[in-house]
Every structure is written in structure tokens, then in C-alpha cells.
Amino acid sequence: MRIRTEFEADCPPDAAWRALHDPSVATQLYAPLLVMRPETGFPETLGTGVEMRTRLRAFGVLPVGWQLIRITDLPAPTGPAPAGTATAGTAPAAWPRTMRDHGRPLSGPLAVLAEWRHEMTVSRSRASQHRAVWTDELHIGGALAPLFRPVLGLMWRWRGRKLKRLSRDWR
């Protein structure tokens, strides 16, 4: 079962890609509804090889569960830039870029899901090379996934709106 949001960010793709790796952006995403506190502190950046357990608390007080975050930046595509772009046929294509979180809920209500796969992709806007398109996709599975789909769908829409607002400051 797939849950997906996509929006055009008011910042260049490089800025969106940096923000995707910034732990402070990750903490701002759900606040104040959910407060995320890592077991051993946040790393300087969220990139390939980062693995951490975080505690989630509703409004910073009520325990919601533990989440494992395990980051991999997928290789950027290579080869000539697509036709119709300013660098067509000359420069290697650097977009889109995707971060995959191989983590999963460890405890709490979402831990009953058999599948949890989260990918965030940043690409260039077709309208402007100075704007980014952010795609946020979650795949969930298991017998109880249909029960969680509506709530996670709302959460993903809210998350997309919050990211879009935050992107104004990523220039």
C-alpha cells in the first residue's frame, strides 16, 4: 500500500537535498504533534550509514513508540542530461536524488505493520531549475495496513504542507 505526496519547493534542488539531510528539519516536521528524540543524540547530518533509534512522544509527553531510522542515499543517475535541459548532452545528470530510510517502527501502534519503506526524492522542477520537486513516498504492508492507511495518508499530507512551508527558508 503506497502513500505519496509531492510538491514544488520554493528553493533550489541543492538546498532541498541539504535540508533532507538536516536533523533539525526532521525534528521540525512533526513538531509539536510528535517530538522525536534520538537515543544517543542526532548526528551532524542524516546520510548513508546513519542508523539510530528515536523515541516518539505525542506533544512531547505521551510515549508513542520507538522508530529505527536507517539511511541510504541512492546513487544519482549518470549519463547525459535529458534533452531540452540547459546542459543536454554534456553534463552528467545529478537529478533526481533519493534518500531511502530502511528503518521501521520498533514499538507502538505502527510496529504491527509488516512492511515500512520510506523514500524521499528531490528533483528539478520542469518550470524552473531554481525550484525543487519533493516526492515523499511511504510503502506499508501487512494485514493491518488498511487500518493505518487513512491516518498515515492524512499525516503525509500534513507533512508535505509543513515541508513546503519550511522550504521557503532553505535558500
XYZ file of C-alpha atoms in Angstrom, residues 74-82 91-98 121-123:
20
model
C 20.741 6.048 -3.543
C 23.226 6.743 -6.344
C 22.290 9.704 -8.540
C 21.630 8.831 -12.164
C 24.546 9.239 -14.532
C 24.821 9.904 -18.217
C 23.971 12.857 -20.375
C 21.430 15.359 -19.132
C 17.963 14.927 -20.629
C 26.826 17.292 -18.138
C 26.059 14.233 -16.043
C 22.509 14.292 -14.726
C 22.507 14.855 -10.954
C 18.753 14.738 -10.505
C 16.646 13.152 -9.231
C 18.312 12.156 -5.953
C 16.709 9.763 -3.490
C 13.222 12.141 -3.754
C 14.343 15.621 -4.772
C 14.331 16.598 -8.440
